Coordinates of C-alpha atoms and ligand atoms in Angstrom, one line a residue:
Chain A
M1 CA -38.8 15.9 -64.5
K2 CA -36.2 13.8 -66.1
T3 CA -35.9 14.7 -69.8
V4 CA -33.3 12.1 -70.5
E5 CA -33.3 8.8 -68.7
A6 CA -31.1 5.8 -69.4
K7 CA -31.3 2.6 -67.4
H8 CA -28.9 -0.2 -67.3
L9 CA -27.6 0.2 -70.9
V10 CA -25.4 -2.6 -72.2
K11 CA -23.8 -2.5 -75.6
T12 CA -21.1 -5.0 -76.7
Y13 CA -19.2 -5.2 -80.0
R14 CA -17.6 -8.2 -81.7
N15 CA -19.8 -10.8 -80.2
G16 CA -19.3 -9.6 -76.7
E17 CA -15.5 -9.2 -76.8
V18 CA -15.7 -5.4 -76.5
K19 CA -18.0 -4.1 -73.8
A20 CA -18.6 -0.5 -74.8
L21 CA -21.4 0.1 -72.2
N22 CA -21.6 -2.0 -69.1
D23 CA -24.8 -1.3 -67.1
L24 CA -24.8 2.5 -67.7
S25 CA -27.5 4.5 -66.1
L26 CA -27.9 8.3 -66.1
D27 CA -30.5 11.0 -66.3
V28 CA -30.8 14.7 -67.1
E29 CA -33.2 17.0 -65.3
E30 CA -35.3 19.2 -67.6
G31 CA -33.6 22.4 -68.6
T32 CA -30.2 21.4 -67.2
V33 CA -26.9 20.4 -68.7
L34 CA -25.3 17.1 -67.9
G35 CA -21.6 16.7 -68.6
V36 CA -20.6 13.2 -69.4
L37 CA -16.9 13.1 -68.6
G38 CA -14.6 10.3 -69.5
P39 CA -11.4 9.3 -71.3
N40 CA -11.2 8.1 -74.9
G41 CA -13.0 4.8 -75.2
A42 CA -15.1 5.2 -72.0
G43 CA -18.4 4.8 -73.9
K44 CA -19.4 8.4 -74.4
T45 CA -20.2 8.2 -78.1
T46 CA -21.9 4.9 -77.7
T47 CA -24.2 6.4 -75.1
V48 CA -25.0 9.4 -77.2
R49 CA -25.7 7.3 -80.3
I50 CA -28.1 5.1 -78.3
L51 CA -30.0 8.1 -76.9
A52 CA -30.1 9.7 -80.4
T53 CA -31.6 6.5 -81.9
L54 CA -28.6 5.7 -84.0
L55 CA -27.8 2.5 -82.2
K56 CA -29.8 -0.1 -80.3
P57 CA -28.5 -1.3 -77.0
D58 CA -28.2 -5.0 -76.3
S59 CA -30.2 -4.5 -73.2
G60 CA -31.5 -1.7 -71.0
S61 CA -33.9 1.1 -71.8
A62 CA -33.9 4.8 -72.3
T63 CA -36.4 7.7 -72.8
V64 CA -35.9 11.1 -74.2
A65 CA -38.6 13.7 -73.5
G66 CA -40.6 10.8 -72.1
I67 CA -40.4 8.9 -75.4
D68 CA -38.9 5.4 -75.5
V69 CA -35.9 5.5 -77.8
I70 CA -36.2 1.9 -78.8
K71 CA -39.9 1.7 -79.3
H72 CA -40.5 5.1 -81.0
P73 CA -37.2 6.3 -82.4
E74 CA -39.1 8.3 -85.1
K75 CA -40.8 10.3 -82.4
V76 CA -37.6 10.9 -80.5
R77 CA -36.0 12.3 -83.7
E78 CA -38.5 15.0 -83.8
V79 CA -37.4 16.5 -80.5
I80 CA -33.6 16.1 -80.5
G81 CA -30.6 17.8 -82.0
L82 CA -27.4 16.0 -82.4
S83 CA -23.9 17.4 -83.0
G84 CA -21.4 14.7 -83.3
Q85 CA -17.8 14.2 -82.4
Y86 CA -17.0 14.6 -86.1
A87 CA -18.7 17.4 -87.9
A88 CA -21.5 15.8 -89.8
V89 CA -22.2 18.2 -92.6
D90 CA -21.7 17.9 -96.4
E91 CA -18.3 19.2 -96.9
T92 CA -18.6 19.8 -100.6
L93 CA -21.5 22.1 -100.1
T94 CA -21.6 25.6 -98.7
G95 CA -22.7 26.3 -95.2
W96 CA -25.9 27.9 -96.5
D97 CA -26.6 24.8 -98.8
N98 CA -26.3 22.6 -95.8
L99 CA -28.6 24.5 -93.5
V100 CA -31.2 24.9 -96.1
M101 CA -31.0 21.2 -96.9
F102 CA -31.5 20.2 -93.3
G103 CA -34.4 22.7 -93.0
R104 CA -36.1 20.9 -95.9
L105 CA -35.5 17.6 -94.2
Y106 CA -37.2 19.0 -91.1
H107 CA -40.1 19.8 -93.5
L108 CA -39.9 23.5 -92.9
G109 CA -40.8 24.4 -96.5
R110 CA -38.5 26.3 -98.8
Q111 CA -38.9 29.9 -97.6
K112 CA -38.8 29.0 -93.9
S113 CA -35.7 26.8 -94.5
V114 CA -34.0 29.7 -96.2
D115 CA -35.0 32.2 -93.4
R116 CA -33.9 29.8 -90.7
A117 CA -30.6 29.1 -92.4
N118 CA -29.8 32.9 -92.6
E119 CA -30.8 33.4 -89.0
L120 CA -28.6 30.6 -87.8
L121 CA -25.6 31.7 -89.9
E122 CA -26.0 35.2 -88.5
R123 CA -26.2 33.9 -85.0
F124 CA -23.2 31.7 -85.3
D125 CA -21.1 34.3 -86.9
L126 CA -20.9 32.5 -90.2
T127 CA -22.7 34.9 -92.5
E128 CA -19.5 35.8 -94.3
A129 CA -18.6 32.2 -94.9
A130 CA -22.2 31.2 -95.8
K131 CA -21.5 30.8 -99.5
R132 CA -18.2 29.1 -99.2
P133 CA -17.8 25.3 -99.3
I134 CA -17.2 23.8 -95.9
T135 CA -13.8 22.5 -97.0
T136 CA -12.6 26.1 -96.6
Y137 CA -13.9 26.4 -93.0
S138 CA -11.7 26.3 -89.9
G139 CA -12.3 23.6 -87.3
G140 CA -14.2 26.0 -85.1
M141 CA -16.4 27.2 -87.9
R142 CA -17.2 23.7 -88.9
R143 CA -18.3 22.8 -85.4
R144 CA -20.4 25.9 -85.2
L145 CA -22.1 25.0 -88.4
D146 CA -22.6 21.5 -87.2
L147 CA -24.2 22.9 -84.1
A148 CA -26.4 25.2 -86.1
A149 CA -27.6 22.2 -88.1
S150 CA -28.8 20.5 -85.0
L151 CA -30.7 23.6 -83.9
I152 CA -32.9 24.1 -86.9
V153 CA -36.1 23.2 -85.2
R154 CA -35.3 24.2 -81.7
P155 CA -34.8 20.8 -80.2
K156 CA -36.1 20.0 -76.7
V157 CA -32.9 17.9 -76.0
L158 CA -29.5 18.6 -77.5
F159 CA -26.8 16.0 -77.6
L160 CA -23.2 17.3 -78.0
D161 CA -20.6 14.7 -78.4
E162 CA -17.2 16.2 -77.6
P163 CA -18.1 19.6 -79.1
T164 CA -14.6 21.1 -78.6
T165 CA -12.2 18.2 -79.1
G166 CA -9.6 19.2 -81.6
L167 CA -10.3 22.9 -81.4
D168 CA -7.6 25.4 -80.5
P169 CA -8.1 27.4 -77.3
R170 CA -9.8 30.3 -79.2
G171 CA -12.2 28.0 -81.0
R172 CA -13.0 26.2 -77.7
Q173 CA -13.7 29.5 -76.0
D174 CA -16.1 30.6 -78.9
M175 CA -17.8 27.2 -78.7
W176 CA -18.3 27.5 -75.0
S177 CA -20.0 30.9 -75.2
V178 CA -22.2 29.6 -78.0
I179 CA -23.2 26.6 -75.8
Q180 CA -23.7 28.7 -72.7
E181 CA -26.0 31.0 -74.7
L182 CA -28.1 28.0 -75.8
V183 CA -28.3 26.7 -72.3
T184 CA -29.8 30.0 -71.1
G185 CA -32.4 29.5 -73.7
G186 CA -33.7 26.6 -71.6
V187 CA -32.8 23.6 -73.8
T188 CA -31.9 20.3 -72.0
V189 CA -28.3 19.3 -72.9
L190 CA -26.3 16.2 -72.6
L191 CA -22.7 16.9 -73.5
T192 CA -19.7 14.6 -73.5
T193 CA -16.2 15.8 -72.9
Q194 CA -12.7 14.6 -72.0
Y195 CA -12.0 17.9 -70.2
L196 CA -12.9 18.5 -66.6
E197 CA -12.6 22.2 -67.2
E198 CA -15.2 22.0 -70.0
A199 CA -17.7 20.1 -67.9
D200 CA -17.0 22.6 -65.1
Q201 CA -17.7 25.6 -67.4
L202 CA -20.8 24.2 -69.1
A203 CA -22.5 21.6 -67.0
D204 CA -24.8 21.8 -64.0
D205 CA -24.1 18.2 -63.2
I206 CA -21.3 15.8 -64.1
A207 CA -21.4 12.0 -64.6
V208 CA -17.9 10.5 -64.8
I209 CA -17.8 7.4 -66.9
D210 CA -15.1 4.8 -67.1
R211 CA -15.2 1.5 -69.1
G212 CA -18.9 1.9 -70.0
T213 CA -20.3 2.7 -66.6
V214 CA -20.9 5.8 -64.4
I215 CA -18.3 5.9 -61.5
A216 CA -19.3 9.2 -60.0
R217 CA -22.1 11.7 -60.3
G218 CA -22.5 15.1 -58.8
T219 CA -22.2 18.8 -59.3
S220 CA -18.9 20.2 -60.6
D221 CA -18.2 21.7 -57.1
A222 CA -18.8 18.4 -55.3
L223 CA -16.5 16.6 -57.8
K224 CA -13.8 19.2 -57.4
T225 CA -13.9 19.1 -53.7
Q226 CA -13.6 15.4 -53.9
V227 CA -10.6 15.7 -56.3
G228 CA -9.1 18.4 -54.2
G229 CA -9.5 21.5 -56.3
E230 CA -6.2 23.1 -57.5
K231 CA -2.8 21.6 -57.1
L232 CA 0.4 23.3 -56.2
E233 CA 3.3 22.0 -58.2
I234 CA 6.9 22.7 -57.7
T235 CA 9.8 21.4 -59.6
V236 CA 13.3 21.5 -58.0
E237 CA 16.8 20.1 -58.2
N238 CA 17.2 16.6 -56.8
I239 CA 19.0 17.7 -53.6
D240 CA 16.1 20.0 -52.7
I241 CA 13.3 17.5 -53.0
A242 CA 13.1 16.4 -49.4
K243 CA 13.0 19.9 -48.0
T244 CA 10.5 21.0 -50.7
Q245 CA 8.2 18.1 -49.9
E246 CA 8.2 19.3 -46.3
I247 CA 7.3 22.8 -47.2
V248 CA 4.5 21.7 -49.6
T249 CA 3.1 19.4 -47.1
R250 CA 2.9 22.1 -44.5
V251 CA 1.3 24.7 -46.9
S252 CA -1.2 22.2 -48.3
G253 CA -2.1 20.3 -45.2
H254 CA -2.0 17.1 -47.3
S255 CA 1.1 15.0 -47.7
A256 CA 2.9 16.0 -50.8
Y257 CA 3.3 13.7 -53.7
V258 CA 6.7 13.4 -55.5
N259 CA 7.0 12.4 -59.1
T260 CA 10.6 12.6 -60.3
R261 CA 11.6 16.2 -59.4
T262 CA 8.1 17.5 -59.2
V263 CA 6.4 17.9 -55.8
S264 CA 2.7 18.4 -55.7
A265 CA -0.2 18.6 -53.3
P266 CA -3.8 19.9 -53.4
V267 CA -4.4 23.4 -52.1
V268 CA -7.5 25.3 -51.1
N269 CA -6.5 28.9 -51.4
G270 CA -4.7 28.9 -54.7
S271 CA -2.5 32.0 -55.1
R272 CA -2.2 32.6 -51.3
D273 CA -0.8 29.2 -50.8
L274 CA 1.5 29.7 -53.8
M275 CA 2.9 32.8 -52.2
E276 CA 3.4 31.2 -48.9
A277 CA 5.2 28.3 -50.5
L278 CA 7.4 30.7 -52.5
R279 CA 8.4 32.6 -49.3
A280 CA 9.2 29.4 -47.5
L281 CA 11.4 28.2 -50.4
D282 CA 13.2 31.5 -50.5
E283 CA 13.9 31.3 -46.8
A284 CA 15.3 27.8 -47.3
K285 CA 17.4 29.1 -50.2
I286 CA 15.8 26.8 -52.7
H287 CA 15.4 28.0 -56.2
P288 CA 12.5 26.2 -57.9
L289 CA 13.0 25.3 -61.6
D290 CA 9.3 25.7 -62.0
I291 CA 6.4 26.5 -59.8
G292 CA 2.7 26.9 -60.4
L293 CA -0.9 26.1 -59.7
R294 CA -2.5 23.4 -61.8
R295 CA -6.3 23.0 -62.1
P296 CA -7.4 19.4 -61.7
S297 CA -7.6 17.5 -64.9
L298 CA -9.5 14.4 -65.9
D299 CA -6.5 12.4 -64.7
D300 CA -6.8 13.9 -61.2
V301 CA -10.5 13.0 -61.1
F302 CA -9.7 9.5 -62.1
L303 CA -6.8 9.2 -59.7
S304 CA -9.0 10.2 -56.8
L305 CA -12.0 8.2 -57.9
T306 CA -10.4 5.0 -59.0
G307 CA -6.8 5.1 -57.7
H308 CA -5.5 4.9 -61.2
V309 CA -5.1 7.5 -64.0
A310 CA -7.6 7.6 -66.9
E311 CA -6.7 4.8 -69.2
E312 CA -7.5 5.1 -72.8
V313 CA -9.0 1.8 -74.0
N314 CA -6.2 0.2 -76.0
E315 CA -7.8 -0.2 -79.4
E316 CA -4.8 -2.0 -80.8
A317 CA -5.6 -4.8 -78.4
V318 CA -9.2 -5.3 -79.4
I319 CA -9.3 -4.4 -83.1
P320 CA -7.2 -6.4 -85.5
K321 CA -4.9 -4.1 -87.5
K322 CA -6.2 -4.8 -90.9
G323 CA -9.8 -3.9 -90.0
R324 CA -8.8 -0.7 -88.4
K325 CA -10.1 2.6 -89.7
K326 CA -8.0 5.7 -89.3
Chain B
M1 CA -45.6 8.9 -96.6
N2 CA -46.0 12.1 -98.6
H3 CA -42.8 13.2 -97.0
A4 CA -41.0 10.1 -98.3
I5 CA -40.8 11.5 -101.8
S6 CA -40.0 15.1 -100.9
D7 CA -37.3 13.9 -98.5
A8 CA -35.8 11.7 -101.2
L9 CA -35.8 14.6 -103.6
V10 CA -34.0 16.9 -101.1
I11 CA -31.2 14.2 -101.0
T12 CA -31.2 14.0 -104.8
K13 CA -30.9 17.7 -105.0
R14 CA -28.0 17.7 -102.7
Q15 CA -26.2 15.3 -105.0
L16 CA -26.8 17.6 -108.0
L17 CA -25.6 20.6 -105.9
Q18 CA -22.5 18.6 -105.2
L19 CA -21.9 18.1 -108.9
S20 CA -22.2 21.8 -109.5
R21 CA -19.8 22.6 -106.6
V22 CA -17.3 19.9 -107.4
P23 CA -17.5 19.8 -111.2
E24 CA -14.5 17.4 -111.3
V25 CA -16.8 14.5 -110.5
L26 CA -19.0 15.3 -113.4
I27 CA -16.1 15.9 -115.8
F28 CA -14.5 12.6 -114.8
S29 CA -17.6 10.5 -115.0
T30 CA -18.3 11.8 -118.5
I31 CA -14.7 11.8 -119.8
Q32 CA -14.2 8.1 -118.9
P33 CA -16.9 6.7 -121.2
V34 CA -16.1 9.2 -123.9
M35 CA -12.5 8.0 -123.7
F36 CA -13.7 4.4 -124.0
V37 CA -15.7 5.1 -127.1
L38 CA -12.7 6.7 -128.8
L39 CA -10.2 4.1 -127.7
F40 CA -12.2 1.1 -128.7
R41 CA -13.4 2.8 -131.9
Y42 CA -9.9 3.7 -133.1
V43 CA -7.6 1.2 -131.4
F44 CA -9.6 -2.0 -131.9
G45 CA -12.1 -0.8 -134.4
G46 CA -9.7 -1.4 -137.3
S47 CA -8.5 -4.8 -136.3
I48 CA -11.7 -6.5 -135.2
D49 CA -13.5 -8.0 -138.1
S50 CA -17.1 -7.8 -137.0
G51 CA -18.7 -8.5 -140.3
Q52 CA -21.1 -5.8 -139.3
P53 CA -22.4 -3.4 -141.9
G54 CA -21.5 0.1 -140.6
G55 CA -18.5 -1.3 -138.9
Y56 CA -17.4 -2.4 -135.4
V57 CA -18.7 0.8 -133.8
Q58 CA -22.3 -0.4 -134.3
L59 CA -21.6 -3.4 -132.1
L60 CA -19.3 -1.4 -129.8
M61 CA -21.6 1.3 -128.7
P62 CA -24.2 -0.9 -127.0
G63 CA -21.3 -2.6 -125.1
I64 CA -19.9 0.7 -123.9
F65 CA -23.4 1.9 -122.9
V66 CA -24.0 -1.1 -120.8
Q67 CA -20.5 -1.1 -119.3
T68 CA -20.8 2.5 -118.3
V69 CA -24.2 2.1 -116.6
A70 CA -22.9 -1.0 -114.9
F71 CA -20.4 1.2 -113.1
T72 CA -23.3 3.0 -111.4
L73 CA -23.0 0.2 -108.9
V74 CA -19.6 1.4 -107.9
A75 CA -20.5 5.1 -107.9
T76 CA -23.5 4.6 -105.7
A77 CA -21.7 2.3 -103.3
A78 CA -18.7 4.6 -103.0
G79 CA -20.8 7.7 -102.6
L80 CA -22.8 6.2 -99.8
A81 CA -19.7 4.8 -98.0
E82 CA -18.2 8.3 -98.2
D83 CA -21.3 9.8 -96.6
M84 CA -21.1 7.2 -93.8
K85 CA -17.5 7.8 -93.1
K86 CA -18.1 11.6 -92.9
G87 CA -20.9 11.1 -90.4
L88 CA -23.4 12.5 -92.7
I89 CA -25.5 9.4 -92.6
D90 CA -25.6 9.6 -88.8
R91 CA -26.9 13.1 -89.1
F92 CA -29.6 12.0 -91.6
R93 CA -30.5 9.1 -89.4
S94 CA -31.1 11.5 -86.4
L95 CA -33.6 13.6 -88.4
P96 CA -37.3 12.8 -88.5
I97 CA -37.2 11.8 -92.2
S98 CA -38.7 8.8 -93.8
R99 CA -36.3 5.9 -93.5
G100 CA -35.9 5.0 -97.2
A101 CA -35.5 8.7 -98.2
V102 CA -31.7 8.8 -98.1
V103 CA -31.0 5.7 -100.2
I104 CA -33.9 6.4 -102.6
G105 CA -32.6 9.9 -103.0
R106 CA -29.1 8.7 -103.8
T107 CA -30.2 6.1 -106.4
L108 CA -32.3 8.8 -108.1
G109 CA -29.4 11.2 -108.1
D110 CA -27.1 8.6 -109.7
A111 CA -29.8 7.8 -112.2
L112 CA -30.1 11.4 -113.2
L113 CA -26.3 11.5 -113.7
N114 CA -26.6 8.4 -115.9
I115 CA -29.1 10.2 -118.2
L116 CA -26.5 12.9 -118.8
V117 CA -23.7 10.4 -119.3
L118 CA -25.7 8.4 -121.7
A119 CA -26.6 11.5 -123.7
I120 CA -22.9 12.5 -123.9
M121 CA -21.9 9.1 -125.0
A122 CA -24.6 8.9 -127.6
I123 CA -23.4 12.1 -129.1
T124 CA -19.8 11.0 -129.1
G125 CA -20.9 7.7 -130.7
Y126 CA -22.7 9.6 -133.4
V127 CA -19.7 11.7 -134.1
V128 CA -17.5 8.6 -134.6
G129 CA -20.0 6.9 -136.9
W130 CA -22.6 5.1 -134.7
R131 CA -25.9 5.0 -136.6
P132 CA -28.8 3.0 -135.0
T133 CA -31.0 1.9 -137.8
S134 CA -34.2 1.0 -135.9
G135 CA -37.0 3.4 -135.3
M136 CA -37.4 6.2 -132.7
F137 CA -39.5 3.9 -130.5
Q138 CA -36.9 1.1 -130.3
I139 CA -34.1 3.6 -129.7
T140 CA -36.0 5.2 -126.8
L141 CA -36.7 1.8 -125.4
A142 CA -33.1 0.9 -125.5
F143 CA -32.2 3.9 -123.5
L144 CA -35.0 3.1 -121.1
F145 CA -33.5 -0.3 -120.6
L146 CA -30.0 1.2 -120.0
F147 CA -31.5 3.6 -117.5
M148 CA -33.3 0.9 -115.7
F149 CA -30.3 -1.4 -115.6
G150 CA -28.2 1.4 -114.1
Y151 CA -31.0 2.0 -111.6
A152 CA -31.3 -1.6 -110.6
L153 CA -27.5 -1.9 -110.1
S154 CA -27.6 1.3 -108.1
W155 CA -29.6 -0.6 -105.5
I156 CA -27.0 -3.3 -105.3
G157 CA -24.5 -0.4 -104.8
I158 CA -26.5 0.7 -101.8
F159 CA -26.2 -2.8 -100.3
V160 CA -22.5 -3.0 -101.1
G161 CA -21.8 0.5 -99.7
L162 CA -23.6 -0.2 -96.5
S163 CA -21.8 -3.5 -96.1
I164 CA -18.2 -2.3 -96.9
K165 CA -18.5 1.2 -95.4
D166 CA -15.2 2.4 -96.8
A167 CA -15.2 4.4 -100.0
R168 CA -11.8 3.3 -101.2
T169 CA -12.3 -0.4 -100.5
V170 CA -15.7 -0.1 -102.2
Q171 CA -14.1 1.4 -105.3
N172 CA -11.4 -1.4 -105.4
V173 CA -13.8 -4.2 -104.9
G174 CA -16.3 -2.6 -107.2
F175 CA -13.8 -2.5 -110.1
I176 CA -12.5 -6.0 -109.4
V177 CA -16.0 -7.3 -109.7
T178 CA -17.5 -5.1 -112.4
F179 CA -14.6 -5.2 -114.8
P180 CA -14.6 -9.0 -115.4
L181 CA -18.4 -8.9 -115.5
T182 CA -18.4 -6.5 -118.3
F183 CA -15.5 -8.2 -120.2
L184 CA -16.8 -11.7 -119.7
S185 CA -19.6 -10.9 -121.9
N186 CA -20.4 -10.2 -125.6
A187 CA -19.8 -6.5 -125.1
F188 CA -16.4 -6.1 -126.9
A189 CA -15.7 -9.4 -128.5
P190 CA -17.7 -12.5 -129.5
T191 CA -18.2 -15.1 -126.9
T192 CA -17.3 -17.8 -129.4
G193 CA -13.6 -17.3 -128.8
M194 CA -13.9 -18.0 -125.1
P195 CA -13.2 -21.3 -123.4
R196 CA -16.4 -23.3 -123.0
V197 CA -16.9 -22.5 -119.3
L198 CA -16.4 -18.8 -119.7
Q199 CA -18.6 -18.8 -122.8
Y200 CA -21.4 -20.4 -120.7
F201 CA -20.9 -17.8 -118.0
A202 CA -20.9 -15.0 -120.6
E203 CA -24.1 -16.2 -122.2
W204 CA -25.9 -16.0 -118.8
N205 CA -24.2 -12.8 -117.8
P206 CA -26.8 -10.0 -117.4
V207 CA -24.4 -7.7 -119.1
S208 CA -24.5 -9.9 -122.3
S209 CA -28.3 -9.9 -122.2
M210 CA -28.4 -6.2 -121.9
V211 CA -25.9 -5.7 -124.7
A212 CA -27.7 -8.1 -126.9
A213 CA -31.0 -6.4 -126.1
C214 CA -29.6 -3.0 -126.9
R215 CA -28.1 -4.2 -130.2
Q216 CA -31.5 -5.7 -131.1
L217 CA -33.2 -2.5 -130.2
F218 CA -30.7 -0.4 -132.2
G219 CA -31.5 -2.5 -135.2
L220 CA -28.5 -4.9 -135.5
E221 CA -29.0 -8.3 -137.0
N222 CA -25.8 -9.8 -135.7
E223 CA -25.9 -10.3 -131.9
F224 CA -22.2 -10.9 -131.9
G225 CA -21.6 -14.1 -130.0
A226 CA -25.1 -15.5 -129.4
T227 CA -24.0 -18.9 -130.4
A228 CA -24.7 -21.4 -127.7
N229 CA -28.4 -21.3 -128.3
S230 CA -28.9 -20.6 -124.7
W231 CA -32.2 -19.1 -123.7
P232 CA -30.8 -15.7 -122.7
S233 CA -29.0 -15.3 -126.0
Q234 CA -32.2 -16.2 -127.9
N235 CA -34.4 -13.9 -125.8
P236 CA -32.2 -11.0 -124.8
L237 CA -35.1 -8.5 -124.2
A238 CA -37.0 -10.8 -121.9
T239 CA -33.9 -11.9 -120.1
S240 CA -32.8 -8.4 -119.5
L241 CA -36.2 -7.4 -118.2
I242 CA -36.3 -10.4 -115.9
Y243 CA -32.8 -9.7 -114.6
M244 CA -33.6 -6.0 -113.9
L245 CA -36.9 -6.8 -112.2
L246 CA -35.4 -9.6 -110.2
L247 CA -32.5 -7.3 -109.0
M248 CA -34.9 -4.6 -108.0
I249 CA -37.3 -6.9 -106.2
I250 CA -34.5 -8.4 -104.2
F251 CA -32.3 -5.4 -103.6
I252 CA -34.7 -2.5 -103.0
P253 CA -36.2 -4.0 -99.9
L254 CA -33.0 -5.6 -98.8
S255 CA -31.0 -2.4 -99.1
I256 CA -33.7 -0.3 -97.4
R257 CA -33.8 -2.7 -94.6
K258 CA -30.0 -2.8 -94.3
Y259 CA -30.0 1.0 -94.2
K260 CA -32.4 0.9 -91.3
N261 CA -30.3 -1.5 -89.3
T262 CA -26.9 -0.2 -90.2
S263 CA -24.9 2.0 -87.9
A264 CA -21.8 3.5 -89.3
Ligands
ADP401 N1 -18.2 -0.2 -84.1 C1 -17.4 -0.7 -83.1 N2 -16.9 -1.9 -83.2 C2 -16.1 -2.3 -82.2 N3 -15.8 -1.6 -81.1 C3 -16.3 -0.4 -80.9 C4 -17.2 0.1 -82.0 N4 -17.6 1.4 -81.5 C5 -17.0 1.6 -80.3 N5 -16.3 0.5 -80.0 C6 -15.5 0.4 -78.7 O1 -16.4 0.6 -77.6 C7 -15.7 1.4 -76.6 C8 -16.5 2.7 -76.4 O2 -16.3 3.5 -77.5 P1 -16.9 5.0 -77.6 O3 -18.3 5.0 -77.1 O4 -16.7 5.5 -78.9 O5 -16.0 5.8 -76.5 P2 -15.7 7.3 -76.4 O6 -16.7 8.1 -77.2 O7 -15.9 7.6 -74.9 O8 -14.3 7.6 -76.8 C9 -14.3 1.5 -77.1 O9 -13.5 0.5 -76.6 C10 -14.4 1.4 -78.6 O10 -13.2 0.9 -79.1
MG402 MG1 -16.3 9.4 -78.7

């Protein structure tokens, strides 16, 4: 069963000047995680806001848990949890205040709200910080609290808009394990991200979006195969480029790509290919300045799907300076 | 429907909690009017010849009361804009709560704050010689008027906050609009000294009606500038009431609808 289904969503801003969504369709199977992967400005937040009933599309339709988001937004709100790109909690209040307040707004009643708040604080490792104002929290703690706030009534569908953007590696790791745990609990999740690695870690299925529309859809494995998995990258002195290109091409089986002094090509057997390349370089008496395996990034995905690297939508161009918000 | 009220009260409670967690807000919003009372009382009080038994302070206090509650508009608008910027309104809008609850809750919270502020100002006024001479009933009625005026303006604040969406801009615009409105009135000086056009404006200014109404209810004879024989200056109580009802009838539904349709 499709728990989330969006069909032909179109959303424009500024009287049609900015096309945030351009015929976007996607769906999420019950109990699975869909990763919506795209660069800044691709339309991720707009999609989430429409599905979470915060925004009405210009055209198209969408259902969440079988409920039409445009016709019955109030019913949709009863079954969803939303954790936004920017932590949406009251910063002047404590973590505990916030969760109790949200519990009350879910009509849990006083005692139940308090119990649930304590339970969630415990679970997200925030008990110690419970009585401190959010302003004293780290980025990771804030995100965890925001996530906790969206789980108060155990939603059927959870929307996570860039849950780790702006976090340090440690915070990101923590957040990942929290989300993974949730997923095992059976909730259906739509999560957006700019990181292929994150989608790979968390999602069963990935939809790549660019300029408001889905340009690829598939499992993480399928996508990576298409992109070419890991890449071997070697940086050498100018005089060694030609020879290195030859070696890399041989090891990889694909023609190597040269960008200034860096030679790269997709490889299948990661470290074994790396060793082989090293040996060949050594025999040729070439001393690489830098050598390594690089996991494919969003840029690589875009390069292979569209032939160009991911372009951030240039906001300067569409939004007049004086009206811009920081 | 039964949730509408309890939801709004949760939002109101949040605002009160904020005040306890960030007492600066409370301190600032009470110091400002107290400062006004003292400044006007002692800086201008000696030089303005009001001809009022009991002195200028009798005329001044109603003016400062009205001016202070008028700024509720800015407070409500800025608070709401801040919540929108922080994404909190998005969160609220994704919850299964009654649609009006968030804005109703905020106007109630600001109204409660006004009660406190009015009480502190009344005490300060008393200390510096303000002595209403009417009865308990009229005095209570005057404060009820002030409270309602603040509440009505709070609803305009909701509309302004939702329209402008940026707390700082809201504050600037709010002051630019509210300051002239409170000074182009009979609040601090008689309207008779103003150029004809301004005088006319001042007579019809809701702030003037409110000030005149309060003066009347506090037992003053001299309404300080009700000279043009315009209807509002002759009937300040009725005019104020009409203004307040009109504002609420227009802005409560308008603001709630705007809230429903706004996306931050
Ligand atoms: N309120 C708005 N007004 C004008 N343009 C907007 C607004 N919100 C989003 N956009 C534009 O719509 C496009 C998609 O934005 P968004 O959905 O936020 O992208 P993402 O979340 O993937 O970064 C961008 O070009 C963005 O500038
Ligand atoms: Mg976004």
